[in-house]
mmCIF file of C-alpha atoms in Angstrom:
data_model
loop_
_atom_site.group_PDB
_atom_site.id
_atom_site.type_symbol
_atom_site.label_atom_id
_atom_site.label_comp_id
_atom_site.label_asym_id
_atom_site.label_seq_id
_atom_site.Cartn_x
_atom_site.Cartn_y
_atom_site.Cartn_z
ATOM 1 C CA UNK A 20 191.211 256.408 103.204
ATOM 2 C CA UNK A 21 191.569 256.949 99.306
ATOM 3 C CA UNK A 22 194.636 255.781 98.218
ATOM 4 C CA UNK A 23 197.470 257.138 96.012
ATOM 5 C CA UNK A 24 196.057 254.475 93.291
ATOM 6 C CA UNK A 25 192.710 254.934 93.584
ATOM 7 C CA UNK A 26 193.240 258.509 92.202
ATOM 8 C CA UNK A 27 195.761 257.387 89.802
ATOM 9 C CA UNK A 28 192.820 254.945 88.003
ATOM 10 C CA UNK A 29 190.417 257.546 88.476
ATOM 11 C CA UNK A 30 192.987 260.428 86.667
ATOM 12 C CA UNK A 31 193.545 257.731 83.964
ATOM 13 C CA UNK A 32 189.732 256.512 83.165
ATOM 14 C CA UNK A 33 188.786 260.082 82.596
ATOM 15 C CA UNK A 34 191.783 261.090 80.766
ATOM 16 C CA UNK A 35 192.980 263.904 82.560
ATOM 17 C CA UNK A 36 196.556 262.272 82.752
ATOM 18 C CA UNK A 37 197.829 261.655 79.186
ATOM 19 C CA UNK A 38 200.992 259.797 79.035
ATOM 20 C CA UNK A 39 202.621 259.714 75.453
ATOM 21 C CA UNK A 40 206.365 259.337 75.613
ATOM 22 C CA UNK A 41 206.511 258.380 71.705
ATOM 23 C CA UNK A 42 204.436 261.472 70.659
ATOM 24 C CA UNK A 43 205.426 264.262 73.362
ATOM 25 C CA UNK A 44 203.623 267.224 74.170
ATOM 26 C CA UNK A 45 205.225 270.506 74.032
ATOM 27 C CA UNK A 46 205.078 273.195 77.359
ATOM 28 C CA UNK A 47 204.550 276.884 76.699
ATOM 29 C CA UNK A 48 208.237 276.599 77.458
ATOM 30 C CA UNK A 49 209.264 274.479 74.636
ATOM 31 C CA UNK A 50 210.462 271.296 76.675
ATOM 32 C CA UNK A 51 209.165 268.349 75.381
ATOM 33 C CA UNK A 52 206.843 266.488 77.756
ATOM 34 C CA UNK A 53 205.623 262.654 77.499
ATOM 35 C CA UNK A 54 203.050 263.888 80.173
ATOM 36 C CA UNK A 55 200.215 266.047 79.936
ATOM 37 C CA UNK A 56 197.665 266.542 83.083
ATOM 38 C CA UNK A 57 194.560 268.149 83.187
ATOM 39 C CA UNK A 58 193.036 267.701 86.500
ATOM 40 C CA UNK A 59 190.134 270.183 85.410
ATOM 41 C CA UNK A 60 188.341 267.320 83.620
ATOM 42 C CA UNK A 61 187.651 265.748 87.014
ATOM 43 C CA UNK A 62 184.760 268.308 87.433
ATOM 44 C CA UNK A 63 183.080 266.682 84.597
ATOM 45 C CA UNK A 64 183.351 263.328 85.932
ATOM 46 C CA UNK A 65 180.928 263.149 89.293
ATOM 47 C CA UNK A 66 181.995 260.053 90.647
ATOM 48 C CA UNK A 67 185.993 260.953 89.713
ATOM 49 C CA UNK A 68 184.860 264.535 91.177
ATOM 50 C CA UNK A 69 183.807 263.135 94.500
ATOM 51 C CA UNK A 70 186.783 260.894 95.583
ATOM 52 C CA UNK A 71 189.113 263.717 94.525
ATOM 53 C CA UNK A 72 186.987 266.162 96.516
ATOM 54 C CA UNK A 73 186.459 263.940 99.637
ATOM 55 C CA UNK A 74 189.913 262.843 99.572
ATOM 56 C CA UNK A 75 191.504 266.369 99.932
ATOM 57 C CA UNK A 76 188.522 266.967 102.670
ATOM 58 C CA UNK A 77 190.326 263.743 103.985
ATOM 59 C CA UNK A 78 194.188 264.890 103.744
ATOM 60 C CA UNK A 79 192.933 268.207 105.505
ATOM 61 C CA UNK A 80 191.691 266.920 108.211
ATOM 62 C CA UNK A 81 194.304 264.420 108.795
ATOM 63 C CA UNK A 82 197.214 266.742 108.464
ATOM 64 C CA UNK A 83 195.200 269.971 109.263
ATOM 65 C CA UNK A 84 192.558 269.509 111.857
ATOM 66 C CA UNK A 85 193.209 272.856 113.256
ATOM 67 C CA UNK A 86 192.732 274.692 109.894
ATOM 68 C CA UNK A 87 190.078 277.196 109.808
ATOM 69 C CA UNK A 88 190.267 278.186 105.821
ATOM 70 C CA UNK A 89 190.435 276.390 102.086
ATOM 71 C CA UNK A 90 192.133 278.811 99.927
ATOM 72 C CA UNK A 91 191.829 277.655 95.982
ATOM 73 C CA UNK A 92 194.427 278.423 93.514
ATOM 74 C CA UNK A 93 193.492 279.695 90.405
ATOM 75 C CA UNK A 94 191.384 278.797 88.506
ATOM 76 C CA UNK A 95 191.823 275.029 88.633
ATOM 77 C CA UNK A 96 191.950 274.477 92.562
ATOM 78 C CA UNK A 97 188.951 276.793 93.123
ATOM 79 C CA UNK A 98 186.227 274.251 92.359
ATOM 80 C CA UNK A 99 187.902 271.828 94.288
ATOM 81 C CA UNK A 100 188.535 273.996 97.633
ATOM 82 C CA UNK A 101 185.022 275.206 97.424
ATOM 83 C CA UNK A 102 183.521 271.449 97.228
ATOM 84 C CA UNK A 103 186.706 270.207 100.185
ATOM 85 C CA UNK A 104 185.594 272.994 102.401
ATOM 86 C CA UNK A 105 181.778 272.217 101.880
ATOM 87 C CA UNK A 106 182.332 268.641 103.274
ATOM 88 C CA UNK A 107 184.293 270.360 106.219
ATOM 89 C CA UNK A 108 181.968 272.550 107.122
ATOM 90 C CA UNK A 109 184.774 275.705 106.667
ATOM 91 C CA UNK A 110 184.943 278.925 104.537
ATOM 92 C CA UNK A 111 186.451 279.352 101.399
ATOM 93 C CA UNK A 112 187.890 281.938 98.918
ATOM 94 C CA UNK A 113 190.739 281.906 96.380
ATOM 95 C CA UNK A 114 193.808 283.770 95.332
ATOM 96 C CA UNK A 115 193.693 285.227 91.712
ATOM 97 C CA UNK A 116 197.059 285.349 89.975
ATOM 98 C CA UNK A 117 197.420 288.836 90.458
ATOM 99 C CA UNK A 118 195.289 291.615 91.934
ATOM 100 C CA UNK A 119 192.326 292.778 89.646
ATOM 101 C CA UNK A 120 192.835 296.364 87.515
ATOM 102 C CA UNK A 121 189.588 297.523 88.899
ATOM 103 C CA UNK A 122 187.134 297.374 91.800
ATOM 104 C CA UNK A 123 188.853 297.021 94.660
ATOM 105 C CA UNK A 124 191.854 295.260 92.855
ATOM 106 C CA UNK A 125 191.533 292.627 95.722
ATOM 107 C CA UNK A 126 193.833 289.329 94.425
ATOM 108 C CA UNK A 127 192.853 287.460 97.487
ATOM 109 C CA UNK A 128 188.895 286.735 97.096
ATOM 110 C CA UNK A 129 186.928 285.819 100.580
ATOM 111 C CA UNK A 130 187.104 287.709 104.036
ATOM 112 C CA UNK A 131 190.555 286.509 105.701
ATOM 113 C CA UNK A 132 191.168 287.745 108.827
ATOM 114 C CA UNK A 133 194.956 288.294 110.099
ATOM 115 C CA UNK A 134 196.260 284.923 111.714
ATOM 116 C CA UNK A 135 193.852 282.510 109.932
ATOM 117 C CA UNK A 136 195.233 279.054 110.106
ATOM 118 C CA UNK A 137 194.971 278.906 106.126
ATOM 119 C CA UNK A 138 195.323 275.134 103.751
ATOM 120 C CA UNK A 139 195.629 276.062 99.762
ATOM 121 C CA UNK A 140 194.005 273.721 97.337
ATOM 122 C CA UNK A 141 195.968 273.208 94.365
ATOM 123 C CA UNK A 142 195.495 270.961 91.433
ATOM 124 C CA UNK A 143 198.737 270.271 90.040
ATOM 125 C CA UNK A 144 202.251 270.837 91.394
ATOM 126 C CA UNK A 145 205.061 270.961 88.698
ATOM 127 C CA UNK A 146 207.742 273.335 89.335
ATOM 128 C CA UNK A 147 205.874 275.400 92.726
ATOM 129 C CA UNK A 148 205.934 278.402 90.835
ATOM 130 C CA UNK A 149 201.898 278.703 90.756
ATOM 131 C CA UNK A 150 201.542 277.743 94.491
ATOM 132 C CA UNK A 151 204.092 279.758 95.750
ATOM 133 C CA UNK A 152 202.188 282.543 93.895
ATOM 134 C CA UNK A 153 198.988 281.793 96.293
ATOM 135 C CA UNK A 154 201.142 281.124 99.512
ATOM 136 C CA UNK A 155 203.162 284.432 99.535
ATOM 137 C CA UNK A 156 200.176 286.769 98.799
ATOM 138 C CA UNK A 157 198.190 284.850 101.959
ATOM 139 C CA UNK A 158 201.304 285.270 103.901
ATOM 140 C CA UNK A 159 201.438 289.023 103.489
ATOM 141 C CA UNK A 160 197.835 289.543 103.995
ATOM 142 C CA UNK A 161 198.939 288.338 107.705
ATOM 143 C CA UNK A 162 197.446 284.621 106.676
ATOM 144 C CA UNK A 163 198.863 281.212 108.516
ATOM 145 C CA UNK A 164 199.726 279.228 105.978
ATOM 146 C CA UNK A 165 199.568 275.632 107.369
ATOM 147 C CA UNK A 166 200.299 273.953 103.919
ATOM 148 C CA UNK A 167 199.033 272.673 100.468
ATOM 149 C CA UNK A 168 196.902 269.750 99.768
ATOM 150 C CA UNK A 169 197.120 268.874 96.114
ATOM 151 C CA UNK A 170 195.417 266.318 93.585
ATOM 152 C CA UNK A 171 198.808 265.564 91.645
ATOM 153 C CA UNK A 172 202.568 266.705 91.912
ATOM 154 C CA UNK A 173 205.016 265.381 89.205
ATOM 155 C CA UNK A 174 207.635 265.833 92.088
ATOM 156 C CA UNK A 175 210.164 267.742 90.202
ATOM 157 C CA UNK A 176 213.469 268.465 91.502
ATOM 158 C CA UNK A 177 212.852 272.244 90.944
ATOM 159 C CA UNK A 178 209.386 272.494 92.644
ATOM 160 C CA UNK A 179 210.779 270.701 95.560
ATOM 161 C CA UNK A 180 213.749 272.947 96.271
ATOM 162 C CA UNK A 181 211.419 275.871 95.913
ATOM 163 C CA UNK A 182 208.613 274.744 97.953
ATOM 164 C CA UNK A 183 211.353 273.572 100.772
ATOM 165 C CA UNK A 184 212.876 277.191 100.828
ATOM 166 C CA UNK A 185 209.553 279.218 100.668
ATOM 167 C CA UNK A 186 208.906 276.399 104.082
ATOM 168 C CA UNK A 187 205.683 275.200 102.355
ATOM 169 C CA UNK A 188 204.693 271.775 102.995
ATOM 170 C CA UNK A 189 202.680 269.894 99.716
ATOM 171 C CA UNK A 190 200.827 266.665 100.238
ATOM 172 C CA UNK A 191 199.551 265.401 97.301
ATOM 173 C CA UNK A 192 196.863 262.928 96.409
ATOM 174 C CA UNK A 193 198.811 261.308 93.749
ATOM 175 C CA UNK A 194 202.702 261.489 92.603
ATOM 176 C CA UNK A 195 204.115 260.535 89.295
ATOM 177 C CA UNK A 196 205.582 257.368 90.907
ATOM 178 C CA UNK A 197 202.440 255.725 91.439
ATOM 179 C CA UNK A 198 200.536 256.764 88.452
ATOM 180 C CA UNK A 199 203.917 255.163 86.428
ATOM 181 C CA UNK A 200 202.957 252.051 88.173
ATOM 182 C CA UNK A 201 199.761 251.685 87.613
ATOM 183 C CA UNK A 202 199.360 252.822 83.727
ATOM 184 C CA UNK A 203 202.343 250.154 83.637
ATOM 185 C CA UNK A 204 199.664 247.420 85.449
ATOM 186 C CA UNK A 205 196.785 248.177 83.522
ATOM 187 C CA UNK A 206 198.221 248.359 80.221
ATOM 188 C CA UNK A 207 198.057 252.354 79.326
ATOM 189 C CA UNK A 208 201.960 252.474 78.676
ATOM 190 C CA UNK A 209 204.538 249.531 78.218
ATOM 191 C CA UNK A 210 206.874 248.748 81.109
ATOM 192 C CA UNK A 211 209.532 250.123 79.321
ATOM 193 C CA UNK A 212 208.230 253.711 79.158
ATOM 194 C CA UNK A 213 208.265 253.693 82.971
ATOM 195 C CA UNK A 214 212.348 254.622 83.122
ATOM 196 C CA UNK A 215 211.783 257.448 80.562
ATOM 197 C CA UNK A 216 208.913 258.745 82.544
ATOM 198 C CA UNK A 217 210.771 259.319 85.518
ATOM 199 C CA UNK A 218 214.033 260.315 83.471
ATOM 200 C CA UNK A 219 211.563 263.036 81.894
ATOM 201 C CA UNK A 220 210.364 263.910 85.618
ATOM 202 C CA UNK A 221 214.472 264.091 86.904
ATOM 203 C CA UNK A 222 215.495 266.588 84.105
ATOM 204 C CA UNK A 223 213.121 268.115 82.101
ATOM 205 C CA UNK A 224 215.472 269.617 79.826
ATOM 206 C CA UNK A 225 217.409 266.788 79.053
ATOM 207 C CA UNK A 226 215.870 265.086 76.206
ATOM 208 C CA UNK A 227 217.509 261.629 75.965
ATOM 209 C CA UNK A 228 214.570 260.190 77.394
ATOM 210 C CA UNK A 229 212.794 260.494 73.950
ATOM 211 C CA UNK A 230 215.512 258.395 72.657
ATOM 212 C CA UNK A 231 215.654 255.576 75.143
#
């Protein structure tokens, strides 16, 4: 089975996981971020594409075996449940972020029938907000949501508390933690960035970390 560091090195090589604590990024929100993850770049990179791909395939049928439906987020998790649910052999669709203006306004794309034992694909999990916007629509379309396979969560405080409360399980391909560790082993940050990392990842809007 793919490891937790075999996705971490394949984020890195491609670099769809920046890590600059001495020149931080700035969220839409203003916090200062030494991390910056774009997991969409993996859809460039075939090899990095396929052990992402088979290793949520992997995770779902592990954790899921009873699941009957990939539901992407989107836009970033809809590549990747499309290509998962190919290699299972199950059908697809997607949740939009909100329902569409015109047409039929559907926000849920793909035929889901009531009580269909449902796994979202999501690419990153920060805070849970953007998951919890695909669970709860799935949910009141009559959907069983058995949980969320991920590629990366930065396993935040805040998304954790919300996922627990909305009672959504996330399994993720690759935490913070591990990709810490091994940008520390092969020599993308210095072993002393690895406390301000995680101090970063405990409070995002305390900025002492930049000063460490």
């Amino acid at each position: 089975m793919t490891s937790r560091q075999d996705v971490a090195r394949a984020l890195l090589s491609i670099r769809a996981v920046f890590l600059r604590p001495d020149e931080p990024f700035t969220w839409a929100s203003g916090i200062k971020s030494p991390i910056y993850c774009d997991n969409r770049l993996t859809l460039s990179y075939p090899e990095v594409r396929t052990l992402v791909d088979e290793a949520l395939a992997e995770r779902v049928r592990e954790l899921y075996p009873e699941a009957e439906m990939l539901m992407g987020t989107s836009t970033a998790g809809i590549a990747h449940a499309a290509i998962a649910a190919d290699r299972l052999g199950v059908p697809m669709g997607y949740v939009r972020g909100s329902a569409k203006d015109h047409g039929r306004r559907n926000q849920i794309e793909g035929r889901l029938e009531p009580g269909c034992r449902v796994v979202v694909i999501e690419d990153l999990v920060s805070t849970g907000g953007s998951v919890l916007d695909c669970v709860s629509p799935l949910r009141e379309a009559g959907a069983n949501v058995l949980g969320v396979v991920s590629i990366f969560t930065y396993g935040m405080q805040r998304g954790l508390e919300r996922l627990a409360a909305a009672e959504v399980r996330n399994t993720s391909l690759c935490d913070l933690d591990t990709l810490v560790d091994v940008a520390v082993g092969e020599g993308y940050i210095q072993p002393c960035d690895k406390q301000r990392l995680l101090a970063f990842r405990d409070d995002p809007s305390d900025e002492s970390w930049m000063h460490a």
